[in-house]
GROMACS .gro file of C-alpha atoms in nm:
model
  271
    1MET     CA    1  -0.168  -3.547   0.388
    2ASP     CA    2  -0.196  -3.750   0.067
    3GLN     CA    3  -0.083  -3.525  -0.220
    4ARG     CA    4  -0.391  -3.626  -0.419
    5VAL     CA    5  -0.620  -3.505  -0.142
    6GLU     CA    6  -0.421  -3.185  -0.111
    7LYS     CA    7  -0.461  -3.120  -0.485
    8ILE     CA    8  -0.838  -3.178  -0.459
    9ASN     CA    9  -0.870  -2.944  -0.161
   10VAL     CA   10  -0.665  -2.667  -0.324
   11ALA     CA   11  -0.882  -2.678  -0.637
   12ALA     CA   12  -1.202  -2.684  -0.429
   13ALA     CA   13  -1.083  -2.387  -0.221
   14TYR     CA   14  -1.020  -2.187  -0.540
   15VAL     CA   15  -1.369  -2.263  -0.672
   16ARG     CA   16  -1.530  -2.190  -0.335
   17ASP     CA   17  -1.357  -1.853  -0.329
   18LYS     CA   18  -1.526  -1.773  -0.661
   19ILE     CA   19  -1.877  -1.892  -0.568
   20GLY     CA   20  -1.888  -1.785  -0.205
   21ALA     CA   21  -2.075  -1.972   0.066
   22ARG     CA   22  -2.333  -2.126  -0.170
   23LYS     CA   23  -2.326  -2.507  -0.182
   24PRO     CA   24  -2.414  -2.690  -0.504
   25VAL     CA   25  -2.672  -2.965  -0.460
   26VAL     CA   26  -2.615  -3.125  -0.801
   27GLY     CA   27  -2.299  -3.175  -1.005
   28ILE     CA   28  -2.347  -3.206  -1.382
   29VAL     CA   29  -2.104  -3.337  -1.645
   30LEU     CA   30  -2.178  -3.227  -2.001
   31GLY     CA   31  -2.032  -3.432  -2.284
   32SER     CA   32  -1.960  -3.380  -2.653
   33GLY     CA   33  -2.192  -3.124  -2.808
   34LEU     CA   34  -2.403  -3.104  -2.491
   35GLY     CA   35  -2.246  -2.792  -2.343
   36LYS     CA   36  -2.550  -2.581  -2.439
   37LEU     CA   37  -2.726  -2.704  -2.123
   38ALA     CA   38  -2.490  -2.465  -1.948
   39ASP     CA   39  -2.674  -2.180  -2.123
   40LYS     CA   40  -2.983  -2.275  -1.919
   41ILE     CA   41  -2.802  -2.219  -1.589
   42GLU     CA   42  -2.922  -1.899  -1.423
   43ASN     CA   43  -2.697  -1.647  -1.245
   44PRO     CA   44  -2.387  -1.825  -1.372
   45VAL     CA   45  -2.037  -1.792  -1.238
   46THR     CA   46  -1.803  -1.926  -1.508
   47ILE     CA   47  -1.457  -2.049  -1.412
   48PRO     CA   48  -1.228  -2.168  -1.696
   49TYR     CA   49  -1.047  -2.491  -1.620
   50SER     CA   50  -0.722  -2.314  -1.707
   51GLU     CA   51  -0.765  -2.097  -1.395
   52ILE     CA   52  -0.832  -2.379  -1.146
   53PRO     CA   53  -0.515  -2.506  -0.975
   54GLY     CA   54  -0.425  -2.858  -1.086
   55PHE     CA   55  -0.694  -2.885  -1.354
   56PRO     CA   56  -0.594  -3.005  -1.701
   57VAL     CA   57  -0.738  -2.846  -2.016
   58SER     CA   58  -1.009  -3.020  -2.220
   59THR     CA   59  -0.899  -3.076  -2.581
   60ALA     CA   60  -1.194  -3.279  -2.712
   61ILE     CA   61  -1.421  -3.158  -2.991
   62GLY     CA   62  -1.731  -2.985  -2.852
   63HIS     CA   63  -1.589  -2.933  -2.500
   64LYS     CA   64  -1.555  -2.567  -2.397
   65GLY     CA   65  -1.367  -2.627  -2.073
   66ASN     CA   66  -1.549  -2.440  -1.794
   67TYR     CA   67  -1.679  -2.501  -1.443
   68ILE     CA   68  -2.013  -2.319  -1.419
   69PHE     CA   69  -2.192  -2.251  -1.091
   70GLY     CA   70  -2.550  -2.124  -1.079
   71GLU     CA   71  -2.912  -2.240  -1.057
   72LEU     CA   72  -3.095  -2.497  -1.265
   73GLY     CA   73  -3.444  -2.624  -1.186
   74GLY     CA   74  -3.442  -2.393  -0.885
   75LYS     CA   75  -3.144  -2.572  -0.728
   76PRO     CA   76  -2.779  -2.462  -0.697
   77VAL     CA   77  -2.564  -2.665  -0.938
   78VAL     CA   78  -2.206  -2.687  -1.056
   79ALA     CA   79  -2.158  -2.804  -1.415
   80MET     CA   80  -1.861  -2.921  -1.614
   81GLN     CA   81  -1.895  -2.768  -1.960
   82GLY     CA   82  -1.674  -3.031  -2.116
   83ARG     CA   83  -1.493  -3.320  -1.949
   84PHE     CA   84  -1.149  -3.480  -1.954
   85HIS     CA   85  -1.083  -3.812  -2.127
   86TYR     CA   86  -0.831  -4.089  -2.081
   87TYR     CA   87  -0.763  -4.075  -2.458
   88GLU     CA   88  -0.637  -3.717  -2.421
   89GLY     CA   89  -0.341  -3.863  -2.234
   90TYR     CA   90  -0.457  -3.771  -1.884
   91PRO     CA   91  -0.424  -4.022  -1.599
   92MET     CA   92  -0.743  -4.126  -1.425
   93GLU     CA   93  -0.652  -3.910  -1.126
   94LEU     CA   94  -0.695  -3.600  -1.347
   95VAL     CA   95  -0.989  -3.736  -1.547
   96THR     CA   96  -1.186  -3.766  -1.224
   97LEU     CA   97  -1.040  -3.470  -1.033
   98PRO     CA   98  -1.341  -3.242  -1.104
   99ILE     CA   99  -1.578  -3.499  -0.950
  100ARG     CA  100  -1.371  -3.516  -0.633
  101VAL     CA  101  -1.377  -3.136  -0.621
  102MET     CA  102  -1.756  -3.141  -0.659
  103LYS     CA  103  -1.773  -3.381  -0.364
  104VAL     CA  104  -1.569  -3.143  -0.147
  105LEU     CA  105  -1.795  -2.855  -0.257
  106GLY     CA  106  -2.091  -3.052  -0.121
  107ILE     CA  107  -2.286  -3.205  -0.411
  108GLU     CA  108  -2.554  -3.456  -0.315
  109TYR     CA  109  -2.620  -3.590  -0.665
  110LEU     CA  110  -2.420  -3.631  -0.987
  111PHE     CA  111  -2.580  -3.608  -1.332
  112VAL     CA  112  -2.364  -3.729  -1.623
  113SER     CA  113  -2.422  -3.710  -1.997
  114ASN     CA  114  -2.241  -3.818  -2.309
  115ALA     CA  115  -2.262  -3.865  -2.682
  116ALA     CA  116  -2.270  -4.235  -2.767
  117GLY     CA  117  -2.298  -4.470  -3.059
  118GLY     CA  118  -2.607  -4.689  -3.061
  119VAL     CA  119  -2.503  -5.052  -3.097
  120ASN     CA  120  -2.860  -5.158  -3.020
  121PHE     CA  121  -3.031  -5.201  -3.358
  122GLY     CA  122  -3.342  -5.037  -3.214
  123PHE     CA  123  -3.164  -4.708  -3.143
  124LYS     CA  124  -3.165  -4.418  -3.389
  125VAL     CA  125  -2.970  -4.092  -3.416
  126GLY     CA  126  -3.113  -3.838  -3.170
  127ASP     CA  127  -3.253  -4.091  -2.923
  128LEU     CA  128  -3.206  -4.023  -2.552
  129MET     CA  129  -3.097  -4.325  -2.348
  130ILE     CA  130  -3.120  -4.336  -1.970
  131ILE     CA  131  -2.818  -4.533  -1.851
  132ARG     CA  132  -2.931  -4.817  -1.626
  133ASP     CA  133  -2.594  -4.993  -1.600
  134HIS     CA  134  -2.251  -4.995  -1.761
  135ILE     CA  135  -1.963  -5.210  -1.884
  136ASN     CA  136  -1.621  -5.065  -1.813
  137LEU     CA  137  -1.329  -5.126  -2.053
  138LEU     CA  138  -1.134  -4.825  -1.924
  139PRO     CA  139  -0.879  -4.836  -1.640
  140ASN     CA  140  -1.055  -4.820  -1.304
  141PRO     CA  141  -0.990  -4.479  -1.140
  142LEU     CA  142  -0.974  -4.639  -0.794
  143VAL     CA  143  -0.661  -4.842  -0.873
  144GLY     CA  144  -0.381  -4.745  -0.636
  145LYS     CA  145  -0.382  -4.641  -0.271
  146ASN     CA  146  -0.738  -4.582  -0.157
  147LEU     CA  147  -0.851  -4.230  -0.070
  148ASP     CA  148  -1.005  -4.324   0.265
  149GLU     CA  149  -1.132  -3.967   0.308
  150PHE     CA  150  -1.370  -4.025   0.015
  151GLY     CA  151  -1.482  -4.386   0.042
  152PRO     CA  152  -1.407  -4.755   0.105
  153ARG     CA  153  -1.142  -4.967  -0.063
  154PHE     CA  154  -1.404  -5.189  -0.232
  155PRO     CA  155  -1.717  -4.985  -0.312
  156ASP     CA  156  -2.034  -5.165  -0.415
  157MET     CA  157  -2.137  -5.116  -0.780
  158THR     CA  158  -2.460  -5.315  -0.776
  159ARG     CA  159  -2.662  -5.004  -0.859
  160PRO     CA  160  -2.424  -4.748  -1.012
  161TYR     CA  161  -2.719  -4.549  -1.150
  162ASP     CA  162  -2.979  -4.464  -0.889
  163PRO     CA  163  -3.308  -4.654  -0.942
  164LYS     CA  164  -3.518  -4.377  -0.784
  165LEU     CA  165  -3.369  -4.111  -1.013
  166ILE     CA  166  -3.426  -4.338  -1.314
  167ALA     CA  167  -3.791  -4.394  -1.218
  168SER     CA  168  -3.845  -4.020  -1.165
  169ALA     CA  169  -3.682  -3.939  -1.500
  170GLU     CA  170  -3.907  -4.185  -1.682
  171LYS     CA  171  -4.220  -4.029  -1.527
  172ILE     CA  172  -4.102  -3.676  -1.608
  173ALA     CA  173  -4.013  -3.771  -1.965
  174GLU     CA  174  -4.359  -3.921  -2.014
  175SER     CA  175  -4.527  -3.608  -1.876
  176LEU     CA  176  -4.321  -3.390  -2.112
  177GLY     CA  177  -4.383  -3.610  -2.414
  178ILE     CA  178  -4.011  -3.687  -2.447
  179ALA     CA  179  -3.937  -4.037  -2.571
  180VAL     CA  180  -3.652  -4.210  -2.385
  181LYS     CA  181  -3.478  -4.541  -2.418
  182LYS     CA  182  -3.306  -4.725  -2.134
  183GLY     CA  183  -2.992  -4.931  -2.169
  184VAL     CA  184  -2.635  -5.030  -2.086
  185TYR     CA  185  -2.346  -4.796  -2.170
  186LEU     CA  186  -2.004  -4.937  -2.256
  187ALA     CA  187  -1.689  -4.725  -2.246
  188GLY     CA  188  -1.360  -4.802  -2.418
  189THR     CA  189  -1.040  -4.600  -2.428
  190GLY     CA  190  -1.071  -4.451  -2.778
  191PRO     CA  191  -0.976  -4.230  -2.949
  192SER     CA  192  -1.021  -4.452  -3.254
  193TYR     CA  193  -1.378  -4.554  -3.324
  194GLU     CA  194  -1.456  -4.921  -3.297
  195THR     CA  195  -1.432  -5.181  -3.569
  196PRO     CA  196  -1.741  -5.363  -3.702
  197SER     CA  197  -1.635  -5.675  -3.513
  198GLU     CA  198  -1.599  -5.477  -3.191
  199TYR     CA  199  -1.948  -5.332  -3.232
  200LYS     CA  200  -2.081  -5.684  -3.281
  201TYR     CA  201  -1.894  -5.805  -2.972
  202PHE     CA  202  -2.024  -5.518  -2.757
  203ARG     CA  203  -2.379  -5.596  -2.867
  204MET     CA  204  -2.330  -5.964  -2.782
  205ILE     CA  205  -2.208  -5.891  -2.427
  206GLY     CA  206  -2.507  -5.670  -2.349
  207ALA     CA  207  -2.417  -5.312  -2.447
  208ASP     CA  208  -2.677  -5.080  -2.600
  209ALA     CA  209  -2.451  -4.778  -2.652
  210VAL     CA  210  -2.077  -4.722  -2.669
  211GLY     CA  211  -1.855  -4.425  -2.587
  212MET     CA  212  -1.521  -4.318  -2.443
  213SER     CA  213  -1.608  -4.149  -2.113
  214THR     CA  214  -1.844  -4.119  -1.816
  215ILE     CA  215  -1.779  -4.444  -1.631
  216PRO     CA  216  -1.467  -4.324  -1.443
  217GLU     CA  217  -1.668  -4.027  -1.313
  218VAL     CA  218  -1.951  -4.256  -1.207
  219ILE     CA  219  -1.717  -4.494  -1.025
  220VAL     CA  220  -1.558  -4.206  -0.834
  221ALA     CA  221  -1.901  -4.066  -0.742
  222ARG     CA  222  -2.024  -4.403  -0.619
  223HIS     CA  223  -1.700  -4.444  -0.422
  224SER     CA  224  -1.825  -4.142  -0.224
  225SER     CA  225  -2.185  -4.279  -0.212
  226ILE     CA  226  -2.316  -4.001  -0.438
  227PRO     CA  227  -2.635  -4.106  -0.626
  228VAL     CA  228  -2.585  -4.087  -1.004
  229PHE     CA  229  -2.819  -4.026  -1.297
  230GLY     CA  230  -2.680  -4.080  -1.646
  231MET     CA  231  -2.801  -4.013  -1.998
  232SER     CA  232  -2.657  -4.080  -2.343
  233VAL     CA  233  -2.753  -3.899  -2.661
  234ILE     CA  234  -2.735  -4.147  -2.947
  235THR     CA  235  -2.535  -3.959  -3.208
  236ASN     CA  236  -2.472  -4.235  -3.459
  237GLU     CA  237  -2.591  -4.585  -3.535
  238ALA     CA  238  -2.285  -4.786  -3.438
  239HIS     CA  239  -2.371  -5.083  -3.653
  240ASP     CA  240  -2.141  -5.317  -3.835
  241ASP     CA  241  -2.100  -5.111  -4.153
  242TYR     CA  242  -2.142  -4.756  -4.021
  243GLU     CA  243  -1.871  -4.495  -4.075
  244ASN     CA  244  -1.810  -4.253  -3.785
  245ASN     CA  245  -1.728  -3.883  -3.802
  246GLY     CA  246  -1.651  -3.663  -3.500
  247ASP     CA  247  -1.820  -3.352  -3.640
  248ASP     CA  248  -2.139  -3.549  -3.712
  249VAL     CA  249  -2.142  -3.676  -3.354
  250VAL     CA  250  -2.126  -3.323  -3.213
  251ALA     CA  251  -2.398  -3.201  -3.453
  252ALA     CA  252  -2.632  -3.485  -3.356
  253ALA     CA  253  -2.572  -3.423  -2.986
  254ASP     CA  254  -2.642  -3.053  -3.030
  255ALA     CA  255  -2.975  -3.128  -3.196
  256ALA     CA  256  -3.087  -3.343  -2.901
  257ALA     CA  257  -2.948  -3.119  -2.629
  258ASP     CA  258  -3.268  -2.914  -2.583
  259ARG     CA  259  -3.471  -3.222  -2.491
  260MET     CA  260  -3.201  -3.347  -2.257
  261SER     CA  261  -3.166  -3.002  -2.099
  262LEU     CA  262  -3.539  -2.985  -2.026
  263LEU     CA  263  -3.538  -3.334  -1.877
  264PHE     CA  264  -3.236  -3.260  -1.657
  265ALA     CA  265  -3.386  -2.933  -1.536
  266GLU     CA  266  -3.720  -3.093  -1.444
  267LEU     CA  267  -3.550  -3.386  -1.272
  268ILE     CA  268  -3.334  -3.150  -1.067
  269LYS     CA  269  -3.643  -2.947  -0.978
  270SER     CA  270  -3.804  -3.265  -0.842
  271LEU     CA  271  -3.519  -3.346  -0.600
   0.00000   0.00000   0.00000
């Protein structure tokens, strides 16, 4: 057996031993400052990453580092309270390991979130942006020998974010009186923030928001034909003369997390 598959299965077996026979329907990835959505999960079983065989430890600001199983929106879910990043020095195999484990556990949908800088001049701090597409400037996590057990060598990425989930989210947001934007998310390696010229370039090539995560997880999910819904919290106006601060990003994400949590919960309830 491929050692990568064996590592995934060992981690999944450990988690399954903790949660019992229950199968999560939705996997959720919570980004910088967005971990408070985990507080909404009912009947939680919390498993620190440090206890799961083969898992790295999240070192990013605002990432607690737990797998949480429970119910949200009346559905069984498994949530990552904090993710792993390429800029932390982890290879893509480890960055995306938790998503592969979620697949083995049985998820049918993946919801991803992140804190992002708004390069679109129309975006303001605290805006919620539904991700409709992305531009990847990170290494592709599928490089190397294909994991045939999970998906094809050349997966289609025409619709990385599920159109039906996007349409449902827009209707739910309108019914709740929650304003949402929709746009293209671009991910670079980080950890340095971008230069003014890079922001201008990203805007010119079609990006609305920029960050340092999420896309590898989405690619791995789509490799396994898992429908994905993604949302960015705009935590700073990433314009040509804007100065970035990590603590400010987390604070802005925290302030918007309640609205995002409600939207996620209602969308999960509608599945």
